[in-house]
Amino acid sequence: MYKTLATATYILAVATAVQAQDVRITTFKSDSTFSLNGITFTVTRDQNTDAILEGEFARTARACPPDCLQPLTLASGAETYGELEVMKFLETTVTNGNGLLVDARTPQDFGAVAIPGAVNVPSVTLVPENRFRPDILRALGGVDIAGGGMDFSNAMELTVYSGGVWSNEAPAAINNLIEAGYPVEKIHYYRGGVQAWMHVGLSTISSSNPG
Amino acid sequence: MIRTVVVLFAFAVLLCGLIIFRPFGEEDVVTQDPLGTPVDDSVQVTRAATPDTDVSAIADVVANATAATPVTAVIEAPRRVDVARPNTDDTRLSDMTNNVLAELGFAGVEHVTTDTEVLRESTSDILAGIEAATGQSSILQESETLEAIVIAALRAGESDDAIDQIVNTAAASGTVAIPEILVTSDGRVDTHVLLNNIVAQAHIAAGGAAPAVPEITPDNVQGLEVRVVQQANNDIQARFYTVQSGDSLGAISIKFFGSTDHYTAIFEANRGLLSSPDRIRVGQRLVIPDLDAI
């Protein structure tokens, strides 16, 4: 009787353990933990192997323009990231306080669903015509130079994403940042965006800006 | 056969060379002076008649130096001249004027939220987000607004000329953004229209009638051309206006329709020529739409 119970418990435990580790990020990595100004985030993958995408990010067709396919490497030369590089960026650069994950979509889209740890800077606010753009650039670490222009040598390292490979918001934001003098080596492009992130079942948040 | 191909190839190379180097092409002339030429006072802007009570105070301030504005000849500028233009934003002139009047204490005029204020609000949201993520406080720097400059100048009882000077100095330094329809063909700020609009809106706020559509003929408006287009049943009068030095889209709207409210009708009718309301250039031939037909 006890033996049966023990066996049952053992099987259950093993089953749970196997269940918990069924869908890992990589063979040796089950989750990604990082912190942003004292707030800790943990990203894991959805353990439900039957889960499929639904809603906005299950869509395959969007009007182009404006939502046109983007190249793997942007003309500006900003380095392109995949999910693992984004997580490494969050675990190291962001956790050390030297970088930010930037969501270039509109505040509405950002509020609906976003990557944990991201900060919303809509691409439209980075156009040269926005008279408040210098304020945003200063917040990212730009320092005014006497006689015009900004010095970005101590500015945040940025990883910029938007909706997906079909979305021009991240590339537009990156181009405008570079046009404003932001060093291209401080900017990374997560081309897959929210869609690719959700497509592999990684954790998301739905809220306004953190904090 | 080979000879034909070689000849054709040589011709193609020559053609490409001509396209790339354009030996006969016009060159763009860029005027560096952001202030351009002085305001051309030949622009006939009809001012609303000075109404009773409240409005008269401002109207006096506004009107006292108008007569003294020096009259300069229309300067013939070559086509395709592009001038440095002041920064513009989406704030509508009517909203801005409304807020100037509200700030000056006009009865019945409430502050409205301008596009600039919306943009400012969203920027402070973004900064709050970055601040929460970095832990470093970031401040939205207060920049001057055209509204504040105009209010201060009107309170100080400055003359039209002085206001023109103050606003244009601020605009040339790039610290203020101005409504698009106030940008003149010379890249200046049309303070004439700015002040006219304040008087006109004050007049309406005080219960006055909206300004009437002025009588316009080619005799009293320089640059106007009226053409009669014959159609099957009736003749249609088409009006064309050649942009003069010192014109802004707001000034043209006042010239033809009595107020700045109808600038969108002019802008829409000339979409092919104007990429945005502030891209108005001397010598452009604008179609003046018939408001009754819209």
Short mmCIF file of C-alpha atoms in Angstrom, two decimals:
data_model
loop_
_atom_site.label_atom_id
_atom_site.label_comp_id
_atom_site.label_asym_id
_atom_site.label_seq_id
_atom_site.Cartn_x
_atom_site.Cartn_y
_atom_site.Cartn_z
CA MET A 1 0.00 0.00 0.00
CA TYR A 2 2.74 2.43 1.11
CA LYS A 3 4.81 1.28 -1.79
CA THR A 4 2.02 2.01 -4.23
CA LEU A 5 1.49 5.46 -2.71
CA ALA A 6 5.21 6.21 -2.83
CA THR A 7 5.39 5.08 -6.44
CA ALA A 8 2.37 7.21 -7.30
CA THR A 9 3.93 10.22 -5.57
CA TYR A 10 7.22 9.57 -7.34
CA ILE A 11 5.53 9.33 -10.72
CA LEU A 12 3.55 12.47 -10.01
CA ALA A 13 6.70 14.32 -8.93
CA VAL A 14 8.62 13.21 -12.00
CA ALA A 15 5.65 14.07 -14.19
CA THR A 16 5.46 17.56 -12.66
CA ALA A 17 9.19 18.06 -13.02
CA VAL A 18 9.11 16.93 -16.61
CA GLN A 19 6.05 19.10 -17.18
CA ALA A 20 7.83 22.14 -15.67
CA GLN A 21 10.87 21.66 -17.88
CA ASP A 22 9.05 20.65 -21.00
CA VAL A 23 9.41 24.01 -22.71
CA ARG A 24 12.72 25.62 -21.90
CA ILE A 25 14.37 28.66 -23.44
CA THR A 26 17.48 26.62 -24.28
CA THR A 27 18.68 23.24 -23.06
CA PHE A 28 20.51 24.84 -20.15
CA LYS A 29 18.25 27.80 -19.56
CA SER A 30 14.70 27.54 -18.25
CA ASP A 31 14.12 31.21 -17.51
CA SER A 32 15.64 34.64 -17.83
CA THR A 33 15.73 36.83 -14.76
CA PHE A 34 16.79 40.46 -14.79
CA SER A 35 16.08 43.61 -12.87
CA LEU A 36 15.25 47.12 -13.87
CA ASN A 37 15.81 49.83 -11.28
CA GLY A 38 15.12 47.39 -8.42
CA ILE A 39 12.14 45.63 -10.01
CA THR A 40 12.84 42.00 -10.86
CA PHE A 41 11.33 40.37 -13.95
CA THR A 42 11.36 36.71 -14.87
CA VAL A 43 10.75 35.57 -18.43
CA THR A 44 9.79 31.96 -19.08
CA ARG A 45 8.12 30.13 -21.92
CA ASP A 46 4.50 29.04 -21.97
CA GLN A 47 4.43 25.41 -20.73
CA ASN A 48 1.22 24.59 -22.57
CA THR A 49 2.41 22.80 -25.69
CA ASP A 50 -1.04 23.13 -27.25
CA ALA A 51 -1.02 26.93 -27.04
CA ILE A 52 -1.38 28.84 -30.28
CA LEU A 53 -1.31 32.54 -31.00
CA GLU A 54 -4.62 34.35 -31.07
CA GLY A 55 -5.74 37.88 -31.65
CA GLU A 56 -3.63 40.76 -33.00
CA PHE A 57 -0.35 38.87 -33.29
CA ALA A 58 -1.88 35.87 -35.05
CA ARG A 59 -2.58 38.15 -38.02
CA THR A 60 -0.49 37.55 -41.12
CA ALA A 61 -1.53 40.46 -43.34
CA ARG A 62 -1.23 44.15 -42.66
CA ALA A 63 -1.40 47.00 -45.15
CA CYS A 64 2.03 47.88 -46.58
CA PRO A 65 2.78 50.75 -46.52
CA PRO A 66 3.10 51.52 -43.66
CA ASP A 67 3.65 48.00 -42.31
CA CYS A 68 6.32 46.69 -44.67
CA LEU A 69 8.83 43.86 -44.27
CA GLN A 70 12.14 44.98 -42.81
CA PRO A 71 15.64 43.80 -43.80
CA LEU A 72 17.66 41.60 -41.45
CA THR A 73 20.30 44.30 -41.14
CA LEU A 74 19.17 47.91 -41.23
CA ALA A 75 20.90 50.27 -43.66
CA SER A 76 22.16 52.27 -40.67
CA GLY A 77 24.19 49.26 -39.55
CA ALA A 78 22.57 48.82 -36.12
CA GLU A 79 23.20 45.26 -34.91
CA THR A 80 20.20 42.95 -35.18
CA TYR A 81 19.21 40.87 -32.16
CA GLY A 82 17.22 37.69 -31.73
CA GLU A 83 15.36 36.59 -28.58
CA LEU A 84 18.44 35.17 -26.82
CA GLU A 85 20.46 38.33 -27.42
CA VAL A 86 17.54 40.42 -26.12
CA MET A 87 17.44 38.31 -22.94
CA LYS A 88 21.21 38.55 -22.50
CA PHE A 89 20.94 42.32 -23.01
CA LEU A 90 18.25 42.47 -20.30
CA GLU A 91 20.23 40.25 -17.91
CA THR A 92 23.47 42.19 -18.27
CA THR A 93 23.32 45.70 -19.75
CA VAL A 94 19.83 46.59 -18.48
CA THR A 95 20.38 44.98 -15.07
CA ASN A 96 23.65 46.94 -14.72
CA GLY A 97 21.78 50.14 -15.47
CA ASN A 98 23.61 50.82 -18.73
CA GLY A 99 20.87 49.98 -21.19
CA LEU A 100 17.18 50.11 -21.97
CA LEU A 101 14.85 47.92 -23.96
CA VAL A 102 12.82 50.40 -26.01
CA ASP A 103 9.35 49.69 -27.35
CA ALA A 104 8.87 52.01 -30.33
CA ARG A 105 5.14 51.40 -30.75
CA THR A 106 2.30 53.69 -29.74
CA PRO A 107 1.38 53.96 -26.03
CA GLN A 108 -1.89 52.07 -26.80
CA ASP A 109 -0.06 49.13 -28.39
CA PHE A 110 2.54 49.17 -25.62
CA GLY A 111 -0.16 49.18 -22.94
CA ALA A 112 -1.90 46.19 -24.54
CA VAL A 113 1.09 43.83 -24.55
CA ALA A 114 4.84 44.37 -24.28
CA ILE A 115 8.10 42.60 -23.48
CA PRO A 116 8.85 42.66 -19.71
CA GLY A 117 11.30 45.41 -18.80
CA ALA A 118 10.59 47.50 -21.90
CA VAL A 119 10.17 51.26 -21.84
CA ASN A 120 7.81 52.94 -24.27
CA VAL A 121 9.32 55.59 -26.55
CA PRO A 122 6.96 55.85 -29.55
CA SER A 123 8.85 56.32 -32.83
CA VAL A 124 6.75 59.39 -33.67
CA THR A 125 8.22 61.22 -30.68
CA LEU A 126 11.73 60.80 -32.11
CA VAL A 127 11.09 62.66 -35.37
CA PRO A 128 13.15 65.86 -35.79
CA GLU A 129 9.96 67.94 -35.86
CA ASN A 130 9.10 67.04 -32.28
CA ARG A 131 10.26 69.99 -30.21
CA PHE A 132 10.32 67.78 -27.13
CA ARG A 133 12.73 65.29 -28.69
CA PRO A 134 15.79 66.82 -26.98
CA ASP A 135 14.08 66.17 -23.62
CA ILE A 136 13.72 62.48 -24.50
CA LEU A 137 17.33 62.28 -25.74
CA ARG A 138 18.51 63.89 -22.50
CA ALA A 139 16.56 61.29 -20.52
CA LEU A 140 18.40 58.57 -22.49
CA GLY A 141 21.72 60.07 -21.39
CA GLY A 142 22.44 62.68 -24.06
CA VAL A 143 24.25 65.78 -22.81
CA ASP A 144 23.86 69.16 -24.48
CA ILE A 145 27.00 70.50 -26.09
CA ALA A 146 27.52 74.25 -26.02
CA GLY A 147 26.80 75.56 -29.51
CA GLY A 148 24.25 72.89 -30.41
CA GLY A 149 24.15 69.13 -30.73
CA MET A 150 24.42 66.47 -28.07
CA ASP A 151 27.10 64.23 -26.69
CA PHE A 152 25.97 60.62 -26.39
CA SER A 153 29.21 59.07 -25.12
CA ASN A 154 27.58 58.21 -21.77
CA ALA A 155 24.13 57.53 -23.18
CA MET A 156 22.18 54.31 -22.59
CA GLU A 157 22.71 51.31 -24.85
CA LEU A 158 19.38 50.64 -26.54
CA THR A 159 17.64 47.61 -27.96
CA VAL A 160 14.67 48.76 -29.99
CA TYR A 161 11.71 46.65 -31.09
CA SER A 162 8.20 47.13 -32.40
CA GLY A 163 5.38 44.86 -33.58
CA GLY A 164 7.29 42.41 -35.73
CA VAL A 165 9.28 41.91 -38.91
CA TRP A 166 6.51 43.78 -40.73
CA SER A 167 6.68 46.84 -38.51
CA ASN A 168 8.56 49.99 -39.45
CA GLU A 169 8.32 51.67 -36.05
CA ALA A 170 11.55 50.29 -34.61
CA PRO A 171 13.58 50.97 -37.81
CA ALA A 172 12.10 54.50 -37.95
CA ALA A 173 12.99 55.13 -34.32
CA ILE A 174 16.53 53.82 -34.90
CA ASN A 175 17.00 56.00 -37.99
CA ASN A 176 15.79 59.06 -36.14
CA LEU A 177 18.06 58.33 -33.18
CA ILE A 178 21.07 57.99 -35.46
CA GLU A 179 20.05 61.15 -37.30
CA ALA A 180 20.00 62.92 -33.93
CA GLY A 181 23.60 61.83 -33.35
CA TYR A 182 23.03 58.67 -31.27
CA PRO A 183 26.00 56.34 -31.87
CA VAL A 184 24.99 53.38 -34.03
CA GLU A 185 27.09 50.98 -31.91
CA LYS A 186 24.86 51.80 -28.93
CA ILE A 187 21.71 50.73 -30.79
CA HIS A 188 20.46 47.18 -31.40
CA TYR A 189 17.45 46.14 -33.41
CA TYR A 190 15.23 43.29 -32.22
CA ARG A 191 13.63 42.62 -35.57
CA GLY A 192 11.21 39.92 -34.46
CA GLY A 193 9.46 42.28 -32.08
CA VAL A 194 6.43 41.43 -30.00
CA GLN A 195 5.13 38.93 -32.55
CA ALA A 196 8.25 36.75 -32.58
CA TRP A 197 8.49 37.04 -28.78
CA MET A 198 4.92 35.83 -28.37
CA HIS A 199 5.29 33.27 -31.10
CA VAL A 200 7.69 31.27 -28.93
CA GLY A 201 5.53 31.72 -25.85
CA LEU A 202 7.81 34.06 -23.91
CA SER A 203 6.32 36.02 -20.99
CA THR A 204 4.76 39.37 -21.74
CA ILE A 205 3.35 42.19 -19.65
CA SER A 206 0.29 44.34 -20.18
CA SER A 207 0.61 47.64 -18.39
CA SER A 208 1.80 51.16 -18.78
CA ASN A 209 5.44 52.08 -18.26
CA PRO A 210 7.04 50.18 -15.37
CA GLY A 211 6.82 51.89 -12.01
CA MET B 1 24.36 44.01 -86.32
CA ILE B 2 27.27 44.49 -83.87
CA ARG B 3 27.72 48.05 -85.09
CA THR B 4 24.07 48.81 -84.38
CA VAL B 5 24.39 47.40 -80.88
CA VAL B 6 27.57 49.39 -80.21
CA VAL B 7 25.95 52.62 -81.44
CA LEU B 8 22.85 52.02 -79.32
CA PHE B 9 25.04 51.25 -76.29
CA ALA B 10 27.07 54.44 -76.76
CA PHE B 11 23.84 56.42 -77.00
CA ALA B 12 22.54 54.85 -73.78
CA VAL B 13 25.79 55.70 -71.95
CA LEU B 14 25.59 59.30 -73.19
CA LEU B 15 21.96 59.54 -72.05
CA CYS B 16 22.82 58.19 -68.58
CA GLY B 17 25.69 60.67 -68.34
CA LEU B 18 23.34 63.54 -69.20
CA ILE B 19 20.80 62.38 -66.61
CA ILE B 20 23.43 62.10 -63.88
CA PHE B 21 25.36 65.30 -64.51
CA ARG B 22 22.54 67.54 -65.84
CA PRO B 23 24.80 70.07 -67.59
CA PHE B 24 21.77 72.26 -68.42
CA GLY B 25 19.88 71.85 -65.13
CA GLU B 26 18.88 74.77 -62.93
CA GLU B 27 20.66 74.99 -59.63
CA ASP B 28 18.78 75.38 -56.39
CA VAL B 29 19.39 78.68 -54.72
CA VAL B 30 19.31 78.55 -50.96
CA THR B 31 18.94 81.75 -49.04
CA GLN B 32 20.67 81.38 -45.71
CA ASP B 33 19.17 84.36 -43.95
CA PRO B 34 16.39 82.90 -41.82
CA LEU B 35 14.69 86.24 -41.55
CA GLY B 36 14.57 86.76 -45.30
CA THR B 37 13.27 90.04 -46.53
CA PRO B 38 11.20 92.42 -44.47
CA VAL B 39 7.47 92.00 -44.26
CA ASP B 40 5.84 93.23 -47.38
CA ASP B 41 3.04 95.50 -46.38
CA SER B 42 1.39 95.42 -49.76
CA VAL B 43 -0.44 92.39 -48.40
CA GLN B 44 -3.87 93.80 -47.86
CA VAL B 45 -5.20 92.29 -44.70
CA THR B 46 -8.62 93.43 -43.75
CA ARG B 47 -8.96 94.05 -40.07
CA ALA B 48 -12.20 93.59 -38.25
CA ALA B 49 -13.73 96.91 -37.33
CA THR B 50 -12.85 97.82 -33.77
CA PRO B 51 -15.82 96.67 -31.72
CA ASP B 52 -17.15 98.10 -28.52
CA THR B 53 -16.11 97.41 -24.89
CA ASP B 54 -13.54 94.69 -24.15
CA VAL B 55 -11.99 94.28 -27.55
CA SER B 56 -11.03 97.91 -28.00
CA ALA B 57 -8.14 97.72 -25.54
CA ILE B 58 -6.34 95.02 -27.51
CA ALA B 59 -7.40 96.45 -30.80
CA ASP B 60 -5.71 99.73 -29.85
CA VAL B 61 -2.52 98.00 -28.88
CA VAL B 62 -2.61 96.01 -32.05
CA ALA B 63 -3.58 98.82 -34.37
CA ASN B 64 -1.49 101.70 -33.12
CA ALA B 65 1.55 101.04 -35.21
CA THR B 66 0.05 99.38 -38.24
CA ALA B 67 -0.02 102.60 -40.21
CA ALA B 68 3.65 103.23 -39.50
CA THR B 69 4.86 99.91 -40.92
CA PRO B 70 7.24 100.78 -43.75
CA VAL B 71 6.06 99.85 -47.20
CA THR B 72 8.61 97.97 -49.25
CA ALA B 73 8.42 97.05 -52.87
CA VAL B 74 7.61 93.48 -53.80
CA ILE B 75 10.93 91.77 -54.28
CA GLU B 76 11.16 89.65 -57.38
CA ALA B 77 12.69 86.41 -56.25
CA PRO B 78 13.73 83.68 -58.67
CA ARG B 79 11.67 80.52 -58.75
CA ARG B 80 12.77 77.48 -56.78
CA VAL B 81 14.23 79.61 -54.04
CA ASP B 82 14.00 77.82 -50.75
CA VAL B 83 14.37 79.77 -47.55
CA ALA B 84 15.11 78.66 -44.02
CA ARG B 85 11.80 78.35 -42.24
CA PRO B 86 10.92 78.61 -38.59
CA ASN B 87 10.00 75.52 -36.60
CA THR B 88 6.33 74.73 -36.86
CA ASP B 89 3.98 72.50 -34.95
CA ASP B 90 0.45 71.24 -35.34
CA THR B 91 -1.09 73.74 -33.00
CA ARG B 92 -3.96 75.44 -34.75
CA LEU B 93 -3.86 79.22 -34.92
CA SER B 94 -7.46 79.42 -33.69
CA ASP B 95 -6.62 77.33 -30.59
CA MET B 96 -3.56 79.42 -29.87
CA THR B 97 -5.50 82.67 -30.30
CA ASN B 98 -8.26 81.33 -28.09
CA ASN B 99 -5.75 80.62 -25.33
CA VAL B 100 -4.20 84.08 -25.65
CA LEU B 101 -7.65 85.60 -25.17
CA ALA B 102 -8.44 83.26 -22.27
CA GLU B 103 -5.15 84.20 -20.60
CA LEU B 104 -5.87 87.90 -21.10
CA GLY B 105 -9.13 87.41 -19.24
CA PHE B 106 -11.72 87.58 -21.98
CA ALA B 107 -15.18 86.73 -20.71
CA GLY B 108 -16.57 83.55 -22.17
CA VAL B 109 -13.26 82.31 -23.62
CA GLU B 110 -12.10 79.01 -22.13
CA HIS B 111 -8.64 77.51 -22.44
CA VAL B 112 -8.53 74.67 -24.98
CA THR B 113 -5.90 71.95 -25.14
CA THR B 114 -3.59 72.55 -28.08
CA ASP B 115 -1.71 69.86 -29.98
CA THR B 116 1.53 71.10 -28.45
CA GLU B 117 0.12 70.55 -24.98
CA VAL B 118 -0.94 67.02 -25.96
CA LEU B 119 2.58 66.34 -27.29
CA ARG B 120 4.06 67.80 -24.13
CA GLU B 121 1.83 65.59 -22.03
CA SER B 122 2.84 62.42 -23.89
CA THR B 123 6.51 63.41 -23.69
CA SER B 124 6.27 63.72 -19.93
CA ASP B 125 4.70 60.23 -19.87
CA ILE B 126 7.66 58.88 -21.84
CA LEU B 127 10.10 60.60 -19.52
CA ALA B 128 8.29 59.13 -16.51
CA GLY B 129 8.71 55.68 -18.09
CA ILE B 130 12.42 56.15 -18.71
CA GLU B 131 12.83 57.60 -15.22
CA ALA B 132 11.15 54.56 -13.67
CA ALA B 133 13.50 52.30 -15.62
CA THR B 134 16.75 54.14 -15.01
CA GLY B 135 16.10 55.66 -11.61
CA GLN B 136 17.53 58.92 -12.88
CA SER B 137 15.19 61.87 -12.81
CA SER B 138 14.72 63.66 -16.09
CA ILE B 139 13.11 67.05 -16.39
CA LEU B 140 11.05 68.33 -19.25
CA GLN B 141 12.71 71.62 -20.02
CA GLU B 142 10.34 74.54 -20.21
CA SER B 143 10.60 76.07 -23.63
CA GLU B 144 8.98 79.32 -24.62
CA THR B 145 5.68 79.15 -26.39
CA LEU B 146 4.46 81.59 -29.00
CA GLU B 147 1.38 81.99 -26.86
CA ALA B 148 3.40 83.20 -23.86
CA ILE B 149 5.47 85.58 -25.99
CA VAL B 150 2.40 87.16 -27.55
CA ILE B 151 0.60 87.48 -24.20
CA ALA B 152 3.63 89.16 -22.64
CA ALA B 153 3.99 91.54 -25.58
CA LEU B 154 0.31 92.48 -25.60
CA ARG B 155 0.34 93.05 -21.84
CA ALA B 156 3.40 95.26 -22.21
CA GLY B 157 1.53 97.28 -24.83
CA GLU B 158 4.12 96.63 -27.54
CA SER B 159 3.49 97.99 -31.03
CA ASP B 160 2.85 95.74 -34.02
CA ASP B 161 6.39 96.35 -35.21
CA ALA B 162 7.86 95.45 -31.84
CA ILE B 163 5.76 92.28 -31.64
CA ASP B 164 6.86 91.37 -35.16
CA GLN B 165 10.46 91.87 -34.08
CA ILE B 166 10.11 89.86 -30.86
CA VAL B 167 8.27 86.92 -32.45
CA ASN B 168 10.59 86.74 -35.46
CA THR B 169 13.71 86.86 -33.31
CA ALA B 170 12.39 83.98 -31.21
CA ALA B 171 11.35 82.02 -34.32
CA ALA B 172 14.72 82.57 -36.03
CA SER B 173 16.55 81.26 -32.98
CA GLY B 174 14.45 78.09 -33.20
CA THR B 175 13.20 78.22 -29.62
CA VAL B 176 9.51 78.52 -30.42
CA ALA B 177 7.33 76.57 -32.79
CA ILE B 178 4.66 78.47 -34.67
CA PRO B 179 1.44 77.42 -36.43
CA GLU B 180 2.15 76.42 -40.03
CA ILE B 181 -0.19 78.94 -41.64
CA LEU B 182 1.80 81.83 -40.18
CA VAL B 183 4.94 80.98 -42.16
CA THR B 184 5.42 83.44 -45.01
CA SER B 185 6.97 82.84 -48.40
CA ASP B 186 10.11 84.53 -47.01
CA GLY B 187 10.38 82.14 -44.07
CA ARG B 188 9.25 84.73 -41.55
CA VAL B 189 6.38 84.68 -39.08
CA ASP B 190 3.33 86.57 -40.29
CA THR B 191 2.57 88.53 -37.12
CA HIS B 192 0.13 90.63 -39.10
CA VAL B 193 -2.16 87.62 -39.46
CA LEU B 194 -1.42 86.54 -35.90
CA LEU B 195 -2.59 89.87 -34.48
CA ASN B 196 -5.45 90.19 -36.94
CA ASN B 197 -6.72 86.80 -35.85
CA ILE B 198 -6.58 87.81 -32.18
CA VAL B 199 -8.67 90.90 -32.91
CA ALA B 200 -11.11 88.94 -35.09
CA GLN B 201 -11.59 86.16 -32.52
CA ALA B 202 -11.95 88.72 -29.72
CA HIS B 203 -14.60 90.44 -31.80
CA ILE B 204 -16.51 87.20 -32.26
CA ALA B 205 -16.11 86.31 -28.57
CA ALA B 206 -17.62 89.71 -27.69
CA GLY B 207 -20.68 88.82 -29.72
CA GLY B 208 -19.64 90.41 -33.02
CA ALA B 209 -20.35 88.92 -36.41
CA ALA B 210 -17.80 86.81 -38.24
CA PRO B 211 -15.79 88.82 -40.73
CA ALA B 212 -17.44 89.17 -44.13
CA VAL B 213 -15.90 87.73 -47.28
CA PRO B 214 -14.24 90.73 -48.94
CA GLU B 215 -14.91 91.87 -52.48
CA ILE B 216 -11.94 90.73 -54.51
CA THR B 217 -11.05 91.84 -58.02
CA PRO B 218 -7.79 91.69 -59.93
CA ASP B 219 -7.71 95.49 -59.63
CA ASN B 220 -7.42 95.59 -55.86
CA VAL B 221 -5.37 92.43 -55.33
CA GLN B 222 -1.94 92.10 -56.81
CA GLY B 223 -1.24 88.67 -58.21
CA LEU B 224 -4.89 87.69 -58.72
CA GLU B 225 -5.96 86.33 -62.05
CA VAL B 226 -9.55 85.44 -62.93
CA ARG B 227 -10.20 83.10 -65.79
CA VAL B 228 -13.54 82.13 -67.18
CA VAL B 229 -13.76 78.47 -68.01
CA GLN B 230 -16.60 77.60 -70.32
CA GLN B 231 -18.59 74.51 -69.65
CA ALA B 232 -21.61 73.09 -71.42
CA ASN B 233 -24.27 75.06 -69.57
CA ASN B 234 -22.53 77.73 -67.55
CA ASP B 235 -19.30 79.63 -67.28
CA ILE B 236 -17.13 78.95 -64.28
CA GLN B 237 -14.88 81.59 -62.87
CA ALA B 238 -11.54 80.17 -61.83
CA ARG B 239 -9.36 82.31 -59.60
CA PHE B 240 -5.60 82.00 -59.44
CA TYR B 241 -3.34 83.84 -57.08
CA THR B 242 0.41 84.23 -57.46
CA VAL B 243 2.13 84.15 -54.08
CA GLN B 244 3.78 87.47 -53.29
CA SER B 245 6.74 88.10 -51.04
CA GLY B 246 5.60 88.14 -47.41
CA ASP B 247 2.44 86.08 -47.97
CA SER B 248 1.49 83.33 -45.57
CA LEU B 249 -1.34 80.88 -46.11
CA GLY B 250 -3.20 82.62 -43.28
CA ALA B 251 -2.79 86.00 -45.03
CA ILE B 252 -4.10 84.60 -48.31
CA SER B 253 -7.07 83.08 -46.50
CA ILE B 254 -7.89 86.46 -44.93
CA LYS B 255 -7.38 88.20 -48.25
CA PHE B 256 -9.93 86.04 -50.04
CA PHE B 257 -12.28 84.81 -47.34
CA GLY B 258 -12.01 87.40 -44.56
CA SER B 259 -10.62 85.00 -41.93
CA THR B 260 -7.94 82.36 -41.43
CA ASP B 261 -10.61 79.67 -40.95
CA HIS B 262 -10.65 78.74 -44.62
CA TYR B 263 -6.97 78.08 -45.09
CA THR B 264 -7.62 74.33 -45.28
CA ALA B 265 -9.82 74.87 -48.35
CA ILE B 266 -6.96 76.70 -50.08
CA PHE B 267 -4.42 74.12 -48.90
CA GLU B 268 -6.54 71.18 -50.08
CA ALA B 269 -7.09 72.79 -53.48
CA ASN B 270 -3.32 73.13 -53.92
CA ARG B 271 -2.10 69.82 -52.54
CA GLY B 272 -0.08 69.25 -55.69
CA LEU B 273 1.97 72.41 -55.06
CA LEU B 274 2.12 72.58 -51.28
CA SER B 275 3.57 69.68 -49.32
CA SER B 276 2.49 71.38 -46.10
CA PRO B 277 0.86 74.74 -45.26
CA ASP B 278 4.21 76.31 -44.34
CA ARG B 279 5.90 75.41 -47.65
CA ILE B 280 4.55 78.42 -49.48
CA ARG B 281 6.91 80.06 -52.00
CA VAL B 282 7.02 83.34 -53.88
CA GLY B 283 5.73 82.91 -57.42
CA GLN B 284 3.63 79.81 -56.77
CA ARG B 285 0.33 80.00 -58.60
CA LEU B 286 -2.38 78.86 -56.21
CA VAL B 287 -5.92 77.95 -57.10
CA ILE B 288 -8.36 79.90 -54.95
CA PRO B 289 -11.36 77.63 -54.42
CA ASP B 290 -14.93 78.86 -54.48
CA LEU B 291 -16.26 78.31 -50.97
CA ASP B 292 -19.87 78.00 -52.19
CA ALA B 293 -18.85 75.06 -54.36
CA ILE B 294 -17.31 73.12 -51.49
#
